[in-house]
Amino acid sequence: MNKNKLKSRLDNVKNRIKIAAANVNRKIEDIKLIAVSKTHPVEKIEFFYTKGLKTFGESRAQELRDKNENIQNMDISWHFVGHLQRNKVKYLLRMNNCEMIESLDSWRLAKEINKRAKKNNRIMPLLVEVNVSEEESKFGINPEDTLNFIKKTDKLSHIEIKGLMTLAPYFENPEKTRPYFKKLAKLKDKINNSGFNLTELSMGMSNDFEIAIEEGATIIRIGTALFGPREN
Ligand SMILES: *Cc1c(COP(=O)(O)O)cnc(C)c1O
């Protein structure tokens, strides 16, 4: 692990966030950075923690659980960002520092999270993953179904839908992701016009987070630009 390299990547990401926010007159405090640590060792998480990062993201439930057990004396919180199988929900809901599940993508998953949250006596904050590009290969609710999905899930007692999450398709030129981020932001407005109060838009990864910030992201999920290439 090369600490200098990690530190300079962090400085670089922070600088990019600052510039993108300034472009559209947004405050950096309104943009939450999730450091996506999947495949990377706990040592790198601990290093970034000492540099001020507090919230980490993982896309596999067991990996998140195992890393959490190996980290001691640090008040790290976690966002789960990957496709979640229903039989793994319990791992996340047993923890007291899994702050958000960003990838709610089915009614059956919503019911399972609600059940486990109830059992653990908590209200679980969630984002609905929206498949803005409507690619077959991607998880997420279709944009035109999202309002109805939220109306239905909103009735569950132990979850709280805080906003929307998406992954844009990958483009060499990140500018091409802009229409997808615009679409998610518009969808949030439309849902709020129907009486909801969604506050979060999780969009933007290493390659495209500046565009996402310009389009209103409140949560960005950065892996490679901080940790380097994934290790497996
Ligand atoms: C891996 C992952 C990220 C981070 O991707 P990078 O391109 O490495 O920044 C963000 N969001 C989700 C859902 C991921 O699975």
PDB file of C-alpha atoms and ligand atoms in Angstrom:
ATOM      1  CA  MET A   1       0.000   0.000   0.000  1.00  0.00           C
ATOM      2  CA  ASN A   2       1.486   3.297  -1.141  1.00  0.00           C
ATOM      3  CA  LYS A   3       0.249   5.984   1.230  1.00  0.00           C
ATOM      4  CA  ASN A   4       1.565   8.869  -0.840  1.00  0.00           C
ATOM      5  CA  LYS A   5      -0.345   7.646  -3.817  1.00  0.00           C
ATOM      6  CA  LEU A   6      -3.559   7.251  -1.820  1.00  0.00           C
ATOM      7  CA  LYS A   7      -3.132  10.710  -0.346  1.00  0.00           C
ATOM      8  CA  SER A   8      -2.557  12.336  -3.700  1.00  0.00           C
ATOM      9  CA  ARG A   9      -5.584  10.561  -5.177  1.00  0.00           C
ATOM     10  CA  LEU A  10      -7.684  11.864  -2.298  1.00  0.00           C
ATOM     11  CA  ASP A  11      -6.412  15.412  -2.804  1.00  0.00           C
ATOM     12  CA  ASN A  12      -7.138  15.110  -6.500  1.00  0.00           C
ATOM     13  CA  VAL A  13     -10.708  13.898  -5.941  1.00  0.00           C
ATOM     14  CA  LYS A  14     -11.366  16.661  -3.400  1.00  0.00           C
ATOM     15  CA  ASN A  15     -10.081  19.223  -5.841  1.00  0.00           C
ATOM     16  CA  ARG A  16     -12.234  17.896  -8.663  1.00  0.00           C
ATOM     17  CA  ILE A  17     -15.292  18.039  -6.372  1.00  0.00           C
ATOM     18  CA  LYS A  18     -14.477  21.627  -5.440  1.00  0.00           C
ATOM     19  CA  ILE A  19     -14.146  22.739  -9.048  1.00  0.00           C
ATOM     20  CA  ALA A  20     -17.325  20.983 -10.196  1.00  0.00           C
ATOM     21  CA  ALA A  21     -19.314  22.429  -7.279  1.00  0.00           C
ATOM     22  CA  ALA A  22     -17.969  25.915  -7.959  1.00  0.00           C
ATOM     23  CA  ASN A  23     -18.992  25.610 -11.623  1.00  0.00           C
ATOM     24  CA  VAL A  24     -22.631  25.493 -10.592  1.00  0.00           C
ATOM     25  CA  ASN A  25     -22.464  27.502  -7.365  1.00  0.00           C
ATOM     26  CA  ARG A  26     -23.017  24.553  -5.082  1.00  0.00           C
ATOM     27  CA  LYS A  27     -21.528  24.075  -1.632  1.00  0.00           C
ATOM     28  CA  ILE A  28     -19.213  21.108  -1.180  1.00  0.00           C
ATOM     29  CA  GLU A  29     -20.940  20.382   2.157  1.00  0.00           C
ATOM     30  CA  ASP A  30     -24.025  19.429   0.159  1.00  0.00           C
ATOM     31  CA  ILE A  31     -22.163  16.655  -1.660  1.00  0.00           C
ATOM     32  CA  LYS A  32     -21.451  13.504   0.284  1.00  0.00           C
ATOM     33  CA  LEU A  33     -18.496  11.430  -0.834  1.00  0.00           C
ATOM     34  CA  ILE A  34     -18.862   7.659  -0.476  1.00  0.00           C
ATOM     35  CA  ALA A  35     -15.504   5.916  -0.819  1.00  0.00           C
ATOM     36  CA  VAL A  36     -16.315   2.653  -2.595  1.00  0.00           C
ATOM     37  CA  SER A  37     -13.852   0.173  -1.136  1.00  0.00           C
ATOM     38  CA  LYS A  38     -14.996  -3.070  -2.778  1.00  0.00           C
ATOM     39  CA  THR A  39     -12.133  -5.548  -3.364  1.00  0.00           C
ATOM     40  CA  HIS A  40      -9.712  -3.303  -1.449  1.00  0.00           C
ATOM     41  CA  PRO A  41      -8.182  -4.235   1.900  1.00  0.00           C
ATOM     42  CA  VAL A  42      -9.218  -2.779   5.243  1.00  0.00           C
ATOM     43  CA  GLU A  43      -5.809  -1.053   5.554  1.00  0.00           C
ATOM     44  CA  LYS A  44      -6.719   1.346   2.770  1.00  0.00           C
ATOM     45  CA  ILE A  45     -10.065   2.089   4.414  1.00  0.00           C
ATOM     46  CA  GLU A  46      -8.254   2.811   7.672  1.00  0.00           C
ATOM     47  CA  PHE A  47      -5.831   5.104   5.882  1.00  0.00           C
ATOM     48  CA  PHE A  48      -8.610   7.143   4.286  1.00  0.00           C
ATOM     49  CA  TYR A  49     -10.398   7.256   7.625  1.00  0.00           C
ATOM     50  CA  THR A  50      -7.380   8.924   9.187  1.00  0.00           C
ATOM     51  CA  LYS A  51      -7.564  11.468   6.340  1.00  0.00           C
ATOM     52  CA  GLY A  52     -11.151  12.317   7.186  1.00  0.00           C
ATOM     53  CA  LEU A  53     -13.324   9.974   5.093  1.00  0.00           C
ATOM     54  CA  LYS A  54     -16.034   8.439   7.247  1.00  0.00           C
ATOM     55  CA  THR A  55     -18.450   6.719   4.886  1.00  0.00           C
ATOM     56  CA  PHE A  56     -17.521   3.743   2.732  1.00  0.00           C
ATOM     57  CA  GLY A  57     -19.418   1.810   0.118  1.00  0.00           C
ATOM     58  CA  GLU A  58     -19.495  -1.888  -0.676  1.00  0.00           C
ATOM     59  CA  SER A  59     -21.428  -3.910  -3.217  1.00  0.00           C
ATOM     60  CA  ARG A  60     -21.347  -7.336  -1.555  1.00  0.00           C
ATOM     61  CA  ALA A  61     -23.047  -7.911   1.776  1.00  0.00           C
ATOM     62  CA  GLN A  62     -20.592 -10.459   3.150  1.00  0.00           C
ATOM     63  CA  GLU A  63     -17.601  -8.387   2.152  1.00  0.00           C
ATOM     64  CA  LEU A  64     -19.096  -5.393   3.924  1.00  0.00           C
ATOM     65  CA  ARG A  65     -19.864  -7.424   7.033  1.00  0.00           C
ATOM     66  CA  ASP A  66     -16.398  -9.002   7.139  1.00  0.00           C
ATOM     67  CA  LYS A  67     -14.611  -5.689   6.663  1.00  0.00           C
ATOM     68  CA  ASN A  68     -16.731  -4.082   9.334  1.00  0.00           C
ATOM     69  CA  GLU A  69     -15.751  -6.828  11.767  1.00  0.00           C
ATOM     70  CA  ASN A  70     -12.077  -6.264  10.965  1.00  0.00           C
ATOM     71  CA  ILE A  71     -12.175  -2.546  11.571  1.00  0.00           C
ATOM     72  CA  GLN A  72     -11.848  -1.520  15.149  1.00  0.00           C
ATOM     73  CA  ASN A  73     -12.054   1.747  17.017  1.00  0.00           C
ATOM     74  CA  MET A  74     -13.271   3.737  14.043  1.00  0.00           C
ATOM     75  CA  ASP A  75     -16.768   5.082  13.644  1.00  0.00           C
ATOM     76  CA  ILE A  76     -17.053   4.247   9.982  1.00  0.00           C
ATOM     77  CA  SER A  77     -20.470   4.103   8.366  1.00  0.00           C
ATOM     78  CA  TRP A  78     -21.409   2.106   5.320  1.00  0.00           C
ATOM     79  CA  HIS A  79     -23.572   2.500   2.267  1.00  0.00           C
ATOM     80  CA  PHE A  80     -24.528  -0.657   0.454  1.00  0.00           C
ATOM     81  CA  VAL A  81     -24.458   0.033  -3.289  1.00  0.00           C
ATOM     82  CA  GLY A  82     -24.697  -3.319  -5.098  1.00  0.00           C
ATOM     83  CA  HIS A  83     -27.452  -5.721  -6.046  1.00  0.00           C
ATOM     84  CA  LEU A  84     -28.672  -7.160  -2.750  1.00  0.00           C
ATOM     85  CA  GLN A  85     -29.939 -10.714  -2.457  1.00  0.00           C
ATOM     86  CA  ARG A  86     -32.771 -11.123   0.002  1.00  0.00           C
ATOM     87  CA  ASN A  87     -30.978 -13.795   2.020  1.00  0.00           C
ATOM     88  CA  LYS A  88     -28.125 -11.327   2.697  1.00  0.00           C
ATOM     89  CA  VAL A  89     -30.284  -8.494   4.008  1.00  0.00           C
ATOM     90  CA  LYS A  90     -29.927  -9.725   7.564  1.00  0.00           C
ATOM     91  CA  TYR A  91     -26.161  -9.152   7.544  1.00  0.00           C
ATOM     92  CA  LEU A  92     -26.663  -5.471   6.912  1.00  0.00           C
ATOM     93  CA  LEU A  93     -29.603  -4.903   9.210  1.00  0.00           C
ATOM     94  CA  ARG A  94     -27.851  -6.490  12.169  1.00  0.00           C
ATOM     95  CA  MET A  95     -25.135  -3.855  11.986  1.00  0.00           C
ATOM     96  CA  ASN A  96     -25.696  -0.505  13.631  1.00  0.00           C
ATOM     97  CA  ASN A  97     -23.484   1.416  11.190  1.00  0.00           C
ATOM     98  CA  CYS A  98     -24.986   0.462   7.850  1.00  0.00           C
ATOM     99  CA  GLU A  99     -26.348   3.920   7.246  1.00  0.00           C
ATOM    100  CA  MET A 100     -28.071   3.397   3.914  1.00  0.00           C
ATOM    101  CA  ILE A 101     -28.919   0.791   1.287  1.00  0.00           C
ATOM    102  CA  GLU A 102     -28.711   2.657  -2.016  1.00  0.00           C
ATOM    103  CA  SER A 103     -29.781  -0.155  -4.273  1.00  0.00           C
ATOM    104  CA  LEU A 104     -33.417  -0.971  -3.598  1.00  0.00           C
ATOM    105  CA  ASP A 105     -34.504  -2.544  -6.873  1.00  0.00           C
ATOM    106  CA  SER A 106     -37.547  -4.714  -6.179  1.00  0.00           C
ATOM    107  CA  TRP A 107     -40.674  -4.953  -4.105  1.00  0.00           C
ATOM    108  CA  ARG A 108     -39.596  -8.282  -2.651  1.00  0.00           C
ATOM    109  CA  LEU A 109     -36.341  -6.766  -1.462  1.00  0.00           C
ATOM    110  CA  ALA A 110     -38.236  -3.835   0.084  1.00  0.00           C
ATOM    111  CA  LYS A 111     -40.420  -6.244   2.047  1.00  0.00           C
ATOM    112  CA  GLU A 112     -37.404  -8.202   3.297  1.00  0.00           C
ATOM    113  CA  ILE A 113     -35.534  -5.057   4.384  1.00  0.00           C
ATOM    114  CA  ASN A 114     -38.672  -3.842   6.127  1.00  0.00           C
ATOM    115  CA  LYS A 115     -39.030  -7.146   7.949  1.00  0.00           C
ATOM    116  CA  ARG A 116     -35.408  -7.189   9.110  1.00  0.00           C
ATOM    117  CA  ALA A 117     -35.489  -3.528  10.089  1.00  0.00           C
ATOM    118  CA  LYS A 118     -38.551  -4.176  12.207  1.00  0.00           C
ATOM    119  CA  LYS A 119     -36.850  -7.104  13.876  1.00  0.00           C
ATOM    120  CA  ASN A 120     -33.855  -4.901  14.699  1.00  0.00           C
ATOM    121  CA  ASN A 121     -36.093  -2.088  15.827  1.00  0.00           C
ATOM    122  CA  ARG A 122     -34.957   0.544  13.361  1.00  0.00           C
ATOM    123  CA  ILE A 123     -36.087   2.493  10.325  1.00  0.00           C
ATOM    124  CA  MET A 124     -33.791   1.759   7.383  1.00  0.00           C
ATOM    125  CA  PRO A 125     -32.944   4.639   5.016  1.00  0.00           C
ATOM    126  CA  LEU A 126     -32.999   3.567   1.367  1.00  0.00           C
ATOM    127  CA  LEU A 127     -32.522   4.893  -2.118  1.00  0.00           C
ATOM    128  CA  VAL A 128     -34.410   3.482  -5.063  1.00  0.00           C
ATOM    129  CA  GLU A 129     -32.056   2.401  -7.817  1.00  0.00           C
ATOM    130  CA  VAL A 130     -33.367   3.616 -11.158  1.00  0.00           C
ATOM    131  CA  ASN A 131     -32.269   2.094 -14.435  1.00  0.00           C
ATOM    132  CA  VAL A 132     -32.163   5.408 -16.295  1.00  0.00           C
ATOM    133  CA  SER A 133     -30.537   3.965 -19.390  1.00  0.00           C
ATOM    134  CA  GLU A 134     -33.004   1.046 -19.437  1.00  0.00           C
ATOM    135  CA  GLU A 135     -30.205  -1.361 -20.298  1.00  0.00           C
ATOM    136  CA  GLU A 136     -31.204  -5.006 -19.910  1.00  0.00           C
ATOM    137  CA  SER A 137     -27.964  -5.766 -18.087  1.00  0.00           C
ATOM    138  CA  LYS A 138     -28.626  -3.272 -15.304  1.00  0.00           C
ATOM    139  CA  PHE A 139     -30.609  -3.597 -12.128  1.00  0.00           C
ATOM    140  CA  GLY A 140     -33.045  -0.936 -11.040  1.00  0.00           C
ATOM    141  CA  ILE A 141     -36.619   0.186 -11.425  1.00  0.00           C
ATOM    142  CA  ASN A 142     -37.595   1.622 -14.806  1.00  0.00           C
ATOM    143  CA  PRO A 143     -38.031   5.403 -14.687  1.00  0.00           C
ATOM    144  CA  GLU A 144     -41.729   5.261 -15.630  1.00  0.00           C
ATOM    145  CA  ASP A 145     -42.459   2.777 -12.816  1.00  0.00           C
ATOM    146  CA  THR A 146     -40.546   4.609 -10.093  1.00  0.00           C
ATOM    147  CA  LEU A 147     -43.347   6.838  -8.773  1.00  0.00           C
ATOM    148  CA  ASN A 148     -45.701   3.903  -8.336  1.00  0.00           C
ATOM    149  CA  PHE A 149     -42.942   1.838  -6.788  1.00  0.00           C
ATOM    150  CA  ILE A 150     -42.321   4.564  -4.218  1.00  0.00           C
ATOM    151  CA  LYS A 151     -46.045   4.942  -3.507  1.00  0.00           C
ATOM    152  CA  LYS A 152     -46.191   1.239  -2.739  1.00  0.00           C
ATOM    153  CA  THR A 153     -42.983   0.938  -0.690  1.00  0.00           C
ATOM    154  CA  ASP A 154     -43.753   4.123   1.232  1.00  0.00           C
ATOM    155  CA  LYS A 155     -46.490   2.201   3.034  1.00  0.00           C
ATOM    156  CA  LEU A 156     -43.954  -0.142   4.665  1.00  0.00           C
ATOM    157  CA  SER A 157     -43.441   0.932   8.270  1.00  0.00           C
ATOM    158  CA  HIS A 158     -39.717   0.340   8.846  1.00  0.00           C
ATOM    159  CA  ILE A 159     -38.065   1.754   5.751  1.00  0.00           C
ATOM    160  CA  GLU A 160     -37.674   5.317   4.593  1.00  0.00           C
ATOM    161  CA  ILE A 161     -37.062   6.191   0.936  1.00  0.00           C
ATOM    162  CA  LYS A 162     -34.637   9.115   0.931  1.00  0.00           C
ATOM    163  CA  GLY A 163     -34.009   9.499  -2.773  1.00  0.00           C
ATOM    164  CA  LEU A 164     -32.843   7.938  -6.021  1.00  0.00           C
ATOM    165  CA  MET A 165     -29.639   6.295  -7.177  1.00  0.00           C
ATOM    166  CA  THR A 166     -28.371   5.447 -10.637  1.00  0.00           C
ATOM    167  CA  LEU A 167     -25.383   4.247 -12.623  1.00  0.00           C
ATOM    168  CA  ALA A 168     -24.901   5.957 -15.960  1.00  0.00           C
ATOM    169  CA  PRO A 169     -23.573   3.889 -18.859  1.00  0.00           C
ATOM    170  CA  TYR A 170     -19.809   4.140 -19.236  1.00  0.00           C
ATOM    171  CA  PHE A 171     -18.548   6.590 -21.854  1.00  0.00           C
ATOM    172  CA  GLU A 172     -14.992   7.553 -22.703  1.00  0.00           C
ATOM    173  CA  ASN A 173     -16.266  11.114 -22.760  1.00  0.00           C
ATOM    174  CA  PRO A 174     -18.046  11.728 -19.415  1.00  0.00           C
ATOM    175  CA  GLU A 175     -20.028  14.628 -20.886  1.00  0.00           C
ATOM    176  CA  LYS A 176     -22.190  11.978 -22.545  1.00  0.00           C
ATOM    177  CA  THR A 177     -23.502  10.885 -19.142  1.00  0.00           C
ATOM    178  CA  ARG A 178     -25.193  14.252 -18.592  1.00  0.00           C
ATOM    179  CA  PRO A 179     -28.606  13.324 -20.083  1.00  0.00           C
ATOM    180  CA  TYR A 180     -28.859  10.344 -17.703  1.00  0.00           C
ATOM    181  CA  PHE A 181     -28.134  12.446 -14.638  1.00  0.00           C
ATOM    182  CA  LYS A 182     -30.569  15.123 -15.812  1.00  0.00           C
ATOM    183  CA  LYS A 183     -33.191  12.433 -16.215  1.00  0.00           C
ATOM    184  CA  LEU A 184     -32.716  11.214 -12.627  1.00  0.00           C
ATOM    185  CA  ALA A 185     -32.899  14.766 -11.256  1.00  0.00           C
ATOM    186  CA  LYS A 186     -36.114  15.420 -13.191  1.00  0.00           C
ATOM    187  CA  LEU A 187     -37.602  12.175 -11.968  1.00  0.00           C
ATOM    188  CA  LYS A 188     -36.926  13.199  -8.367  1.00  0.00           C
ATOM    189  CA  ASP A 189     -38.690  16.527  -8.962  1.00  0.00           C
ATOM    190  CA  LYS A 190     -41.653  14.767 -10.517  1.00  0.00           C
ATOM    191  CA  ILE A 191     -41.937  12.390  -7.551  1.00  0.00           C
ATOM    192  CA  ASN A 192     -41.704  15.280  -5.113  1.00  0.00           C
ATOM    193  CA  ASN A 193     -44.442  17.089  -7.026  1.00  0.00           C
ATOM    194  CA  SER A 194     -46.609  14.077  -6.187  1.00  0.00           C
ATOM    195  CA  GLY A 195     -46.253  14.751  -2.483  1.00  0.00           C
ATOM    196  CA  PHE A 196     -43.002  13.046  -1.546  1.00  0.00           C
ATOM    197  CA  ASN A 197     -39.938  14.665  -0.070  1.00  0.00           C
ATOM    198  CA  LEU A 198     -36.950  12.911  -1.607  1.00  0.00           C
ATOM    199  CA  THR A 199     -33.729  14.749  -0.771  1.00  0.00           C
ATOM    200  CA  GLU A 200     -30.959  12.521  -2.116  1.00  0.00           C
ATOM    201  CA  LEU A 201     -29.620  11.950  -5.620  1.00  0.00           C
ATOM    202  CA  SER A 202     -26.804   9.390  -5.661  1.00  0.00           C
ATOM    203  CA  MET A 203     -25.081   9.607  -9.015  1.00  0.00           C
ATOM    204  CA  GLY A 204     -21.550   9.919 -10.320  1.00  0.00           C
ATOM    205  CA  MET A 205     -18.560   7.579 -10.093  1.00  0.00           C
ATOM    206  CA  SER A 206     -14.831   8.001 -10.741  1.00  0.00           C
ATOM    207  CA  ASN A 207     -15.249   8.741 -14.404  1.00  0.00           C
ATOM    208  CA  ASP A 208     -18.251  11.040 -14.364  1.00  0.00           C
ATOM    209  CA  PHE A 209     -18.755  12.588 -10.934  1.00  0.00           C
ATOM    210  CA  GLU A 210     -18.114  16.173 -12.020  1.00  0.00           C
ATOM    211  CA  ILE A 211     -21.022  15.956 -14.455  1.00  0.00           C
ATOM    212  CA  ALA A 212     -23.192  14.380 -11.744  1.00  0.00           C
ATOM    213  CA  ILE A 213     -22.341  17.198  -9.328  1.00  0.00           C
ATOM    214  CA  GLU A 214     -23.267  19.762 -11.963  1.00  0.00           C
ATOM    215  CA  GLU A 215     -26.612  17.985 -12.373  1.00  0.00           C
ATOM    216  CA  GLY A 216     -27.389  17.991  -8.650  1.00  0.00           C
ATOM    217  CA  ALA A 217     -25.837  14.856  -7.106  1.00  0.00           C
ATOM    218  CA  THR A 218     -25.984  14.921  -3.300  1.00  0.00           C
ATOM    219  CA  ILE A 219     -24.104  11.615  -3.002  1.00  0.00           C
ATOM    220  CA  ILE A 220     -21.205  10.552  -5.228  1.00  0.00           C
ATOM    221  CA  ARG A 221     -19.705   7.063  -5.130  1.00  0.00           C
ATOM    222  CA  ILE A 222     -16.001   6.988  -5.878  1.00  0.00           C
ATOM    223  CA  GLY A 223     -13.924   3.823  -6.065  1.00  0.00           C
ATOM    224  CA  THR A 224     -11.038   3.730  -8.532  1.00  0.00           C
ATOM    225  CA  ALA A 225     -10.172   7.438  -8.345  1.00  0.00           C
ATOM    226  CA  LEU A 226      -9.404   6.958  -4.634  1.00  0.00           C
ATOM    227  CA  PHE A 227      -8.292   3.361  -4.207  1.00  0.00           C
ATOM    228  CA  GLY A 228      -6.736   2.710  -7.596  1.00  0.00           C
ATOM    229  CA  PRO A 229      -7.595  -0.243  -9.840  1.00  0.00           C
ATOM    230  CA  ARG A 230      -9.660  -2.966  -8.191  1.00  0.00           C
ATOM    231  CA  GLU A 231      -7.731  -5.881  -6.769  1.00  0.00           C
ATOM    232  CA  ASN A 232      -9.864  -8.789  -7.977  1.00  0.00           C
TER     233      ASN A 232
HETATM  234  C1  LIG B   1     -17.971   0.013  -7.954  1.00  0.00           C
HETATM  235  C2  LIG B   1     -19.076   0.981  -7.849  1.00  0.00           C
HETATM  236  C3  LIG B   1     -18.819   2.359  -7.804  1.00  0.00           C
HETATM  237  C4  LIG B   1     -17.422   2.958  -7.923  1.00  0.00           C
HETATM  238  O1  LIG B   1     -16.972   2.857  -9.217  1.00  0.00           O
HETATM  239  P1  LIG B   1     -15.618   3.572  -9.718  1.00  0.00           P
HETATM  240  O2  LIG B   1     -15.817   3.714 -11.174  1.00  0.00           O
HETATM  241  O3  LIG B   1     -14.508   2.667  -9.353  1.00  0.00           O
HETATM  242  O4  LIG B   1     -15.548   4.884  -9.022  1.00  0.00           O
HETATM  243  C5  LIG B   1     -19.904   3.201  -7.674  1.00  0.00           C
HETATM  244  N1  LIG B   1     -21.174   2.745  -7.590  1.00  0.00           N
HETATM  245  C6  LIG B   1     -21.461   1.428  -7.637  1.00  0.00           C
HETATM  246  C7  LIG B   1     -22.867   1.000  -7.553  1.00  0.00           C
HETATM  247  C8  LIG B   1     -20.418   0.507  -7.777  1.00  0.00           C
HETATM  248  O5  LIG B   1     -20.715  -0.795  -7.833  1.00  0.00           O
END
